């Protein structure tokens, strides 16, 4: 059996075991958060009653009336609710992510232009990076309100800080010999950045990108906790008000699924971009993310 | 024409403790057009520092370096450099590495690929132009570096112990390859080495450095291409004995009374 197939089967096996443990916990601990709402809902409840209840978040349209308008809870309504709220969350996430990556990368490269600017920003950047991100949410709310812009900017800030420090560090670790080699061949500074610094720093930047993806999902959900009218974070908040543990868990599973897809897509793109690297260094599951 | 002139060149560094180190001290040297000069000396004598100054990678603390009378101001593809360590870009395929300098200078794609292919064929790597550097051996990577530097048509070729890490056979093969390319294109060469045999095989002239200063400068008039036999001639042996004594290996020389 190929190594990758064995690896995938093992991972799948672990997921099955975790799901079974959840089911076991639901049987062994039959407590309720509010009457009629189990604290640990089993899978038979999650995929039926709990999923159907998500239809409450469908605003109506496409031939499926909303529950608030007197329509019944249907699987179609639930699916549309999940899709529309996921779309809203994803839009905030990817707008913020794109903005944060762009600003963080450009600012990081600009600062890395000279040793002096690197020295000047090194300490402030470290301080900003350690600042508790969630403590900034109320501030962003006051500045921008519970708007698309405010939430996207919050994600951009969280991602941008990681990307900025990651870029500065990665540029600092690019081998001088490659820069000198390019200089002796007549490369201009811009050409050196484009053809030497960027590809050379990418392997090191991969860990920052993975961290940014995780942070972006956390940041967008956290931003939606406070006052958003749509989005997966908003469903979790409402579910918490009424003690609907099942809904919270189900939405968390959807988030897990989306995050896994973004990681997988990045890994695929990353494999192409690191095709030049020795395989043992480019395979993160063997030596950790290089 | 590419005559390199160094006039009273010095380079100082400040150690972390604050002490001033004189890596190169008052070096004056003229390397004539098309000449193949080997710079030899013990480790830490300032050979590599001097080469980097000529490459323009670092400005000299004092003195002036010029090529054909024009003071150098930074690196230039006219002064190609082959590094000791692997400098080939691992993220570019072989052909892209060789054509990189041409691309930087705006040479049209078809033309630069044609030039790169020509040099890859000359160094015996015509069949690996689409390979990644990770797929090549150490000797092949050096061939890529040599092809790259020649593709840029340098007037001055600077080489910093380029073959030091290679096995004996590969090193001898690369010597022959380098001499072939040099004979065809005739750039002025400054080749840093601490290998006396390598210097005797390649050089028109051997310059010896010690503690940042030039302490010997000798012409090697042996006919080219040099062979095992020509390197065993009395003239070659006499040069080698002196060079070994400069390197602190006097115990290998039978006649200890021979003047330096």
Coordinates of C-alpha atoms in Angstrom, one line a residue:
Chain A
X1 CA 0.0 0.0 0.0
X2 CA 1.3 3.4 -0.9
X3 CA 2.4 5.6 2.0
X4 CA -0.1 8.4 1.2
X5 CA -3.0 6.0 1.0
X6 CA -2.1 4.5 4.4
X7 CA -1.8 8.0 5.8
X8 CA -5.2 8.9 4.5
X9 CA -6.8 5.7 5.8
X10 CA -5.3 6.4 9.2
X11 CA -6.6 10.0 9.3
X12 CA -10.0 8.7 8.3
X13 CA -9.9 6.1 11.0
X14 CA -9.1 8.7 13.6
X15 CA -12.2 10.8 12.5
X16 CA -14.4 7.7 12.7
X17 CA -13.2 7.0 16.2
X18 CA -13.8 10.7 17.3
X19 CA -17.3 10.5 15.9
X20 CA -17.9 7.3 17.8
X21 CA -16.6 8.8 21.0
X22 CA -19.0 11.7 20.6
X23 CA -21.9 9.3 20.1
X24 CA -20.8 7.4 23.2
X25 CA -20.7 10.6 25.2
X26 CA -24.2 11.5 24.1
X27 CA -25.4 8.1 25.4
X28 CA -23.5 8.2 28.7
X29 CA -24.3 11.8 29.5
X30 CA -28.0 12.4 28.6
X31 CA -28.1 15.9 30.1
X32 CA -30.1 18.8 28.6
X33 CA -29.0 22.4 28.2
X34 CA -32.7 23.5 28.2
X35 CA -35.7 21.2 28.2
X36 CA -35.7 19.1 25.1
X37 CA -32.2 20.2 24.0
X38 CA -29.5 17.6 24.7
X39 CA -26.2 18.9 26.0
X40 CA -24.4 16.3 23.7
X41 CA -26.7 15.6 20.8
X42 CA -26.1 12.2 19.1
X43 CA -25.6 12.0 15.3
X44 CA -29.2 10.8 14.8
X45 CA -30.4 14.1 16.3
X46 CA -27.8 16.3 14.6
X47 CA -28.5 15.2 11.0
X48 CA -32.3 15.3 11.4
X49 CA -33.9 17.6 14.0
X50 CA -30.9 19.9 14.5
X51 CA -30.2 20.3 10.8
X52 CA -33.9 21.0 10.1
X53 CA -33.9 23.7 12.8
X54 CA -31.3 25.6 10.8
X55 CA -34.1 26.4 8.4
X56 CA -35.1 29.1 10.9
X57 CA -32.1 31.1 9.5
X58 CA -33.4 31.1 5.9
X59 CA -34.9 34.5 5.0
X60 CA -37.1 33.1 2.3
X61 CA -36.9 33.1 -1.5
X62 CA -36.1 30.6 -4.3
X63 CA -39.5 29.0 -3.8
X64 CA -38.7 28.1 -0.2
X65 CA -40.6 30.3 2.3
X66 CA -38.9 31.3 5.6
X67 CA -40.1 29.9 8.9
X68 CA -40.7 33.5 10.2
X69 CA -43.2 33.9 7.3
X70 CA -45.0 30.8 8.5
X71 CA -43.3 28.3 6.2
X72 CA -42.5 24.8 7.5
X73 CA -39.0 23.7 8.5
X74 CA -37.7 21.9 5.5
X75 CA -34.3 20.3 4.5
X76 CA -34.3 22.7 1.5
X77 CA -34.7 25.7 3.8
X78 CA -32.0 24.4 6.1
X79 CA -29.6 23.8 3.3
X80 CA -30.3 27.2 1.8
X81 CA -29.8 28.8 5.3
X82 CA -26.4 27.0 5.6
X83 CA -25.4 28.0 2.1
X84 CA -26.4 31.7 2.3
X85 CA -24.9 32.2 5.8
X86 CA -21.7 30.4 4.7
X87 CA -21.5 32.6 1.6
X88 CA -21.8 35.8 3.8
X89 CA -19.1 34.5 6.2
X90 CA -16.8 33.4 3.3
X91 CA -17.2 36.7 1.6
X92 CA -16.1 38.6 4.8
X93 CA -13.3 36.1 5.3
X94 CA -11.8 36.1 1.8
X95 CA -12.1 39.9 1.5
X96 CA -10.3 40.3 4.8
X97 CA -7.8 37.6 4.0
X98 CA -6.9 39.0 0.6
X99 CA -6.6 42.5 2.0
X100 CA -4.5 41.3 5.0
X101 CA -2.2 39.2 2.9
X102 CA -1.7 42.0 0.3
X103 CA -1.1 44.7 2.9
X104 CA 1.0 42.5 5.2
X105 CA 3.2 41.2 2.3
X106 CA 3.7 44.6 0.6
X107 CA 4.5 46.3 4.0
X108 CA 6.8 43.4 5.0
X109 CA 8.7 43.6 1.7
X110 CA 8.9 47.4 1.9
X111 CA 10.3 47.2 5.4
X112 CA 12.7 44.6 4.4
X113 CA 14.1 46.9 1.7
X114 CA 16.8 48.1 4.1
X115 CA 18.5 46.9 7.3
X116 CA 17.6 50.1 9.0
X117 CA 13.8 49.9 8.4
X118 CA 14.0 46.2 9.5
X119 CA 15.6 47.3 12.8
X120 CA 13.1 50.1 13.3
X121 CA 10.0 47.9 12.9
X122 CA 11.3 44.7 14.5
X123 CA 10.2 45.5 18.1
X124 CA 6.8 47.3 17.3
X125 CA 5.9 44.4 15.0
X126 CA 6.6 41.8 17.7
X127 CA 4.5 43.9 20.2
X128 CA 1.5 44.2 17.8
X129 CA 1.7 40.5 17.0
X130 CA 1.4 39.5 20.7
X131 CA -1.6 41.9 21.2
X132 CA -4.7 39.9 22.0
X133 CA -6.7 40.1 18.8
X134 CA -10.1 39.5 20.3
X135 CA -9.7 42.5 22.6
X136 CA -9.8 44.6 19.5
X137 CA -13.2 43.5 18.3
X138 CA -15.2 46.1 20.4
X139 CA -12.9 48.8 19.1
X140 CA -13.5 47.8 15.5
X141 CA -17.2 47.7 16.2
X142 CA -17.2 51.3 17.5
X143 CA -15.1 52.4 14.6
X144 CA -17.0 50.7 11.7
X145 CA -20.2 49.3 13.3
X146 CA -21.4 45.7 12.7
X147 CA -20.9 46.2 8.9
X148 CA -19.3 44.1 6.2
X149 CA -16.4 46.6 6.1
X150 CA -15.8 46.4 9.8
X151 CA -15.7 42.6 9.9
X152 CA -13.5 42.3 6.8
X153 CA -11.1 44.9 8.2
X154 CA -10.9 43.0 11.4
X155 CA -10.0 39.9 9.5
X156 CA -7.5 41.9 7.4
X157 CA -5.9 43.3 10.6
X158 CA -5.5 39.8 12.2
X159 CA -4.1 38.3 9.0
X160 CA -2.0 41.4 8.1
X161 CA -0.1 41.4 11.4
X162 CA 0.9 37.7 11.0
X163 CA 1.8 38.2 7.4
X164 CA 3.8 41.3 8.0
X165 CA 6.0 39.7 10.7
X166 CA 6.2 36.5 8.7
X167 CA 7.4 38.4 5.6
X168 CA 10.0 40.4 7.4
X169 CA 11.4 37.2 9.0
X170 CA 11.3 35.3 5.8
X171 CA 13.1 38.0 3.8
X172 CA 15.7 38.2 6.5
X173 CA 16.4 34.5 6.1
X174 CA 16.9 34.5 2.4
X175 CA 20.4 33.4 1.6
X176 CA 22.8 36.3 0.8
X177 CA 24.5 34.2 -1.8
X178 CA 21.4 34.1 -4.1
X179 CA 21.0 37.8 -3.8
X180 CA 24.7 38.4 -4.6
X181 CA 24.5 35.9 -7.5
X182 CA 21.6 37.9 -9.0
X183 CA 23.4 41.2 -8.4
X184 CA 26.5 40.0 -10.3
X185 CA 24.2 39.0 -13.2
X186 CA 22.9 42.5 -13.5
X187 CA 19.6 42.1 -11.7
X188 CA 17.9 45.3 -10.5
X189 CA 16.5 45.6 -7.0
X190 CA 13.0 45.0 -8.2
X191 CA 14.1 42.0 -10.3
X192 CA 15.9 40.6 -7.2
X193 CA 12.6 41.0 -5.2
X194 CA 10.6 39.3 -7.9
X195 CA 12.9 36.5 -9.0
X196 CA 14.9 35.8 -5.8
X197 CA 13.3 37.1 -2.6
X198 CA 9.7 36.0 -3.3
X199 CA 10.4 32.4 -4.4
X200 CA 13.2 32.0 -1.8
X201 CA 11.0 33.1 1.0
X202 CA 7.9 31.2 0.1
X203 CA 8.8 27.9 1.9
X204 CA 9.3 29.9 5.1
X205 CA 6.1 31.9 4.5
X206 CA 4.0 28.8 4.2
X207 CA 3.7 28.5 8.0
X208 CA 2.6 32.1 8.1
X209 CA 0.0 31.4 5.4
X210 CA -1.4 28.4 7.3
X211 CA -1.5 30.4 10.5
X212 CA -3.2 33.2 8.6
X213 CA -5.9 30.8 7.3
X214 CA -6.7 29.5 10.8
X215 CA -6.6 33.0 12.2
X216 CA -8.9 34.3 9.5
X217 CA -11.6 31.8 10.3
X218 CA -11.3 32.6 14.0
X219 CA -11.4 36.3 13.4
X220 CA -14.4 36.3 11.0
X221 CA -16.5 34.2 13.4
X222 CA -15.4 36.4 16.4
X223 CA -16.4 39.5 14.4
X224 CA -19.8 38.0 13.6
X225 CA -20.4 37.3 17.3
X226 CA -21.0 41.0 17.9
X227 CA -24.0 42.3 16.1
X228 CA -23.8 40.6 12.6
X229 CA -27.3 40.0 11.0
X230 CA -26.1 37.0 9.0
X231 CA -23.2 34.6 8.9
X232 CA -22.3 31.4 10.7
X233 CA -20.9 33.3 13.7
X234 CA -24.3 34.9 14.1
X235 CA -26.0 31.5 14.1
X236 CA -23.7 30.3 16.9
X237 CA -24.5 33.4 19.0
X238 CA -28.3 32.9 18.7
X239 CA -27.9 29.3 19.4
X240 CA -26.0 30.1 22.5
X241 CA -28.8 32.5 23.7
X242 CA -31.3 29.7 23.6
X243 CA -29.0 26.8 24.7
X244 CA -29.1 25.1 21.3
X245 CA -25.9 23.1 21.7
X246 CA -26.8 21.0 18.6
X247 CA -26.9 24.0 16.3
X248 CA -23.7 25.3 17.7
X249 CA -22.0 22.0 17.2
X250 CA -23.4 21.5 13.7
X251 CA -22.2 25.0 12.6
X252 CA -18.8 24.3 14.1
X253 CA -18.7 21.1 12.0
X254 CA -19.5 23.2 8.9
X255 CA -16.7 25.6 9.8
X256 CA -14.3 22.7 10.3
X257 CA -15.2 21.4 6.8
X258 CA -14.7 24.8 5.2
X259 CA -11.4 25.3 7.0
X260 CA -10.2 21.8 5.9
X261 CA -11.1 22.7 2.3
X262 CA -9.1 26.0 2.4
X263 CA -6.1 24.1 3.9
X264 CA -6.4 21.4 1.2
X265 CA -6.6 24.0 -1.6
X266 CA -3.6 25.9 -0.2
X267 CA -1.6 22.7 0.2
X268 CA -2.3 21.8 -3.5
X269 CA -1.3 25.3 -4.7
X270 CA 1.7 25.2 -2.4
X271 CA 2.9 21.9 -3.8
X272 CA 3.0 23.5 -7.2
X273 CA 4.9 26.5 -5.9
X274 CA 7.5 24.3 -4.1
X275 CA 7.9 21.8 -6.9
X276 CA 11.6 22.9 -7.0
X277 CA 12.3 21.9 -3.4
X278 CA 13.8 18.6 -2.4
X279 CA 10.8 16.4 -1.7
X280 CA 11.8 15.6 1.9
X281 CA 11.7 19.4 2.6
X282 CA 8.6 20.1 0.7
X283 CA 6.5 17.4 2.4
X284 CA 5.1 19.0 5.6
X285 CA 3.9 15.7 7.1
X286 CA 7.4 14.4 7.4
X287 CA 9.4 17.3 8.9
X288 CA 6.6 19.7 9.8
X289 CA 5.9 22.8 7.7
X290 CA 9.2 24.0 6.3
Chain B
X1 CA 40.1 44.3 -23.6
X2 CA 39.6 44.2 -19.9
X3 CA 42.5 45.2 -17.7
X4 CA 41.8 45.1 -14.0
X5 CA 43.8 47.5 -11.9
X6 CA 43.8 47.6 -8.1
X7 CA 45.5 50.6 -6.6
X8 CA 46.3 50.6 -2.8
X9 CA 43.1 48.7 -2.0
X10 CA 42.3 48.1 1.6
X11 CA 39.3 46.6 3.4
X12 CA 38.6 46.9 7.1
X13 CA 36.1 45.2 9.3
X14 CA 35.1 45.9 12.9
X15 CA 34.8 42.8 15.0
X16 CA 31.9 42.5 17.5
X17 CA 34.4 43.3 20.3
X18 CA 35.2 46.6 18.5
X19 CA 38.7 45.7 17.2
X20 CA 39.5 46.8 13.6
X21 CA 40.5 43.9 11.3
X22 CA 42.5 44.6 8.2
X23 CA 41.2 41.9 5.8
X24 CA 43.0 43.4 2.7
X25 CA 45.9 45.8 3.2
X26 CA 47.3 48.1 0.5
X27 CA 47.0 45.7 -2.4
X28 CA 48.1 47.1 -5.8
X29 CA 47.8 44.7 -8.7
X30 CA 47.4 44.9 -12.5
X31 CA 45.7 42.0 -14.2
X32 CA 46.2 42.4 -18.0
X33 CA 43.6 41.6 -20.6
X34 CA 42.9 37.9 -21.2
X35 CA 45.3 37.0 -18.4
X36 CA 44.4 34.0 -16.2
X37 CA 45.6 34.9 -12.6
X38 CA 45.2 32.6 -9.7
X39 CA 45.1 34.1 -6.2
X40 CA 46.4 31.7 -3.7
X41 CA 47.0 31.9 0.1
X42 CA 46.1 30.3 3.4
X43 CA 42.6 30.4 4.7
X44 CA 41.6 33.9 6.0
X45 CA 44.3 35.7 4.1
X46 CA 41.8 38.0 2.3
X47 CA 41.5 36.3 -1.1
X48 CA 37.7 36.0 -1.1
X49 CA 37.4 39.5 0.3
X50 CA 39.6 40.9 -2.5
X51 CA 37.5 39.0 -5.1
X52 CA 34.3 40.4 -3.7
X53 CA 35.8 43.9 -3.9
X54 CA 36.6 43.4 -7.6
X55 CA 33.1 41.9 -8.1
X56 CA 31.7 45.2 -6.6
X57 CA 29.7 43.3 -4.0
X58 CA 31.2 45.4 -1.2
X59 CA 32.9 48.8 -1.6
X60 CA 36.6 49.0 -0.7
X61 CA 37.4 50.8 2.5
X62 CA 40.3 52.5 0.7
X63 CA 42.0 52.6 -2.7
X64 CA 40.5 52.2 -6.1
X65 CA 39.6 49.3 -8.4
X66 CA 39.1 49.9 -12.1
X67 CA 38.4 47.9 -15.3
X68 CA 40.0 49.5 -18.4
X69 CA 40.5 52.7 -16.4
X70 CA 36.9 53.0 -15.3
X71 CA 36.3 52.8 -11.5
X72 CA 33.9 50.0 -10.6
X73 CA 30.7 51.0 -8.9
X74 CA 28.9 47.9 -7.7
X75 CA 28.4 44.5 -9.3
X76 CA 28.0 44.1 -13.1
X77 CA 27.5 41.1 -15.4
X78 CA 30.7 42.3 -17.1
X79 CA 32.4 40.9 -14.0
X80 CA 30.9 37.5 -13.7
X81 CA 31.4 35.6 -10.4
X82 CA 31.3 31.9 -9.8
X83 CA 30.9 31.3 -6.0
X84 CA 32.4 28.6 -3.9
X85 CA 29.0 27.6 -2.5
X86 CA 26.1 26.5 -4.7
X87 CA 24.6 29.7 -5.9
X88 CA 22.4 28.3 -8.6
X89 CA 18.7 29.3 -8.0
X90 CA 17.0 26.1 -6.8
X91 CA 13.6 27.5 -7.8
X92 CA 14.5 27.9 -11.5
X93 CA 14.9 25.2 -14.0
X94 CA 18.4 24.8 -15.5
X95 CA 17.7 26.7 -18.6
X96 CA 16.1 29.6 -16.7
X97 CA 19.2 29.7 -14.4
X98 CA 21.5 30.0 -17.4
X99 CA 19.4 32.6 -19.1
X100 CA 18.7 34.6 -16.0
X101 CA 21.3 37.3 -16.5
X102 CA 20.3 37.8 -20.1
X103 CA 16.7 38.2 -19.0
X104 CA 17.7 40.8 -16.4
X105 CA 19.3 42.7 -19.2
X106 CA 16.2 42.6 -21.4
X107 CA 17.4 40.1 -24.0
X108 CA 14.5 38.8 -26.0
X109 CA 13.2 35.3 -24.9
X110 CA 14.0 33.4 -28.1
X111 CA 17.5 34.8 -28.2
X112 CA 18.3 34.2 -24.6
X113 CA 17.1 30.6 -24.7
X114 CA 19.2 30.0 -27.8
X115 CA 22.3 31.4 -26.0
X116 CA 21.5 29.4 -22.8
X117 CA 21.1 26.2 -24.8
X118 CA 24.4 26.8 -26.6
X119 CA 26.3 27.1 -23.3
X120 CA 24.4 24.2 -21.7
X121 CA 25.5 22.0 -24.6
X122 CA 29.1 23.3 -24.2
X123 CA 29.2 22.3 -20.6
X124 CA 27.7 18.9 -21.4
X125 CA 24.2 19.6 -19.9
X126 CA 22.2 19.9 -23.1
X127 CA 19.8 17.1 -22.0
X128 CA 18.9 18.5 -18.5
X129 CA 17.7 22.0 -19.5
X130 CA 14.2 21.4 -18.0
X131 CA 15.6 19.7 -14.8
X132 CA 15.4 21.3 -11.4
X133 CA 18.7 22.0 -9.7
X134 CA 17.7 19.5 -6.9
X135 CA 17.9 16.8 -9.6
X136 CA 21.5 17.6 -10.5
X137 CA 24.8 16.5 -8.9
X138 CA 27.3 18.9 -7.3
X139 CA 29.5 18.7 -10.4
X140 CA 26.5 19.4 -12.7
X141 CA 25.5 22.4 -10.6
X142 CA 29.0 23.8 -11.0
X143 CA 28.7 23.3 -14.8
X144 CA 25.4 25.2 -14.6
X145 CA 27.1 28.1 -12.8
X146 CA 29.9 28.1 -15.3
X147 CA 27.5 28.1 -18.3
X148 CA 25.5 30.9 -16.6
X149 CA 28.5 33.1 -16.1
X150 CA 29.8 32.6 -19.7
X151 CA 26.3 33.1 -21.1
X152 CA 26.5 36.7 -19.8
X153 CA 29.7 37.2 -21.9
X154 CA 31.8 38.7 -19.0
X155 CA 34.9 40.6 -19.8
X156 CA 36.3 39.7 -16.4
X157 CA 35.6 36.3 -14.8
X158 CA 36.0 36.0 -11.1
X159 CA 36.0 32.5 -9.5
X160 CA 36.0 31.9 -5.8
X161 CA 37.3 28.4 -5.1
X162 CA 34.6 27.2 -7.5
X163 CA 35.7 23.5 -7.5
X164 CA 36.8 23.2 -3.9
X165 CA 34.0 20.9 -2.8
X166 CA 34.1 18.6 -5.8
X167 CA 35.7 15.1 -6.1
X168 CA 39.1 14.7 -7.8
X169 CA 37.9 13.5 -11.2
X170 CA 35.0 16.0 -11.5
X171 CA 37.4 18.8 -10.5
X172 CA 39.9 17.8 -13.3
X173 CA 37.1 17.5 -15.8
X174 CA 35.9 21.0 -14.9
X175 CA 39.4 22.4 -15.2
X176 CA 39.5 21.2 -18.8
X177 CA 36.0 22.6 -19.5
X178 CA 37.0 26.0 -18.0
X179 CA 40.2 26.2 -20.0
X180 CA 38.2 25.3 -23.2
X181 CA 35.7 28.1 -22.6
X182 CA 38.4 30.5 -21.6
X183 CA 40.4 29.8 -24.7
X184 CA 37.3 30.4 -26.8
X185 CA 36.1 33.6 -25.1
X186 CA 39.3 34.9 -23.5
X187 CA 37.9 36.8 -20.5
X188 CA 40.4 38.2 -18.0
X189 CA 40.3 35.7 -15.1
X190 CA 40.9 36.1 -11.3
X191 CA 40.6 32.6 -9.8
X192 CA 40.8 32.2 -6.0
X193 CA 42.1 28.9 -4.8
X194 CA 44.2 27.3 -2.0
X195 CA 45.1 24.4 -4.2
X196 CA 48.6 24.7 -5.6
X197 CA 48.1 22.0 -8.2
X198 CA 45.0 23.7 -9.5
X199 CA 46.8 27.1 -9.7
X200 CA 49.7 25.5 -11.5
X201 CA 47.4 23.8 -14.0
X202 CA 45.4 26.9 -14.8
X203 CA 47.3 30.1 -14.3
X204 CA 49.4 32.5 -16.4
X205 CA 50.4 34.1 -13.2
X206 CA 50.0 33.2 -9.5
X207 CA 49.6 35.9 -6.9
X208 CA 50.2 34.9 -3.3
X209 CA 48.4 36.6 -0.4
X210 CA 49.2 36.4 3.3
X211 CA 47.5 38.4 6.1
X212 CA 45.8 40.7 3.6
X213 CA 48.9 41.5 1.6
X214 CA 50.4 40.4 -1.7
X215 CA 53.6 38.6 -0.8
X216 CA 54.5 37.0 -4.1
X217 CA 53.6 37.5 -7.8
X218 CA 55.0 35.0 -10.2
X219 CA 54.6 34.3 -13.9
X220 CA 54.0 30.7 -15.0
X221 CA 55.4 30.3 -18.5
X222 CA 54.8 26.6 -18.9
X223 CA 53.2 25.8 -22.3
X224 CA 49.4 25.3 -22.3
X225 CA 47.6 22.9 -22.0
X226 CA 49.5 21.6 -19.1
X227 CA 49.9 17.9 -18.6
X228 CA 51.1 15.6 -15.8
X229 CA 54.5 15.7 -17.6
X230 CA 54.7 19.4 -18.0
X231 CA 53.8 19.9 -14.3
X232 CA 56.7 17.7 -13.4
X233 CA 59.3 19.9 -15.2
X234 CA 61.9 21.5 -13.0
X235 CA 60.4 25.0 -13.6
X236 CA 56.9 23.8 -12.4
X237 CA 58.4 22.0 -9.4
X238 CA 60.4 25.1 -8.4
X239 CA 57.2 27.2 -8.5
X240 CA 55.3 24.6 -6.5
X241 CA 58.0 24.4 -3.8
X242 CA 57.9 28.1 -3.2
X243 CA 54.1 28.2 -3.2
X244 CA 53.9 25.4 -0.7
X245 CA 56.3 27.2 1.6
X246 CA 54.2 30.3 1.3
X247 CA 51.3 28.2 2.5
X248 CA 53.3 27.0 5.5
X249 CA 54.0 23.6 4.1
X250 CA 57.7 23.9 4.0
X251 CA 58.2 20.4 5.5
X252 CA 56.9 19.0 2.1
X253 CA 59.8 20.6 0.3
X254 CA 63.1 18.8 0.2
X255 CA 65.4 21.8 -0.4
X256 CA 64.6 24.0 2.6
X257 CA 67.2 26.5 1.7
X258 CA 65.6 27.6 -1.6
X259 CA 64.7 31.3 -1.5
X260 CA 61.1 32.3 -1.4

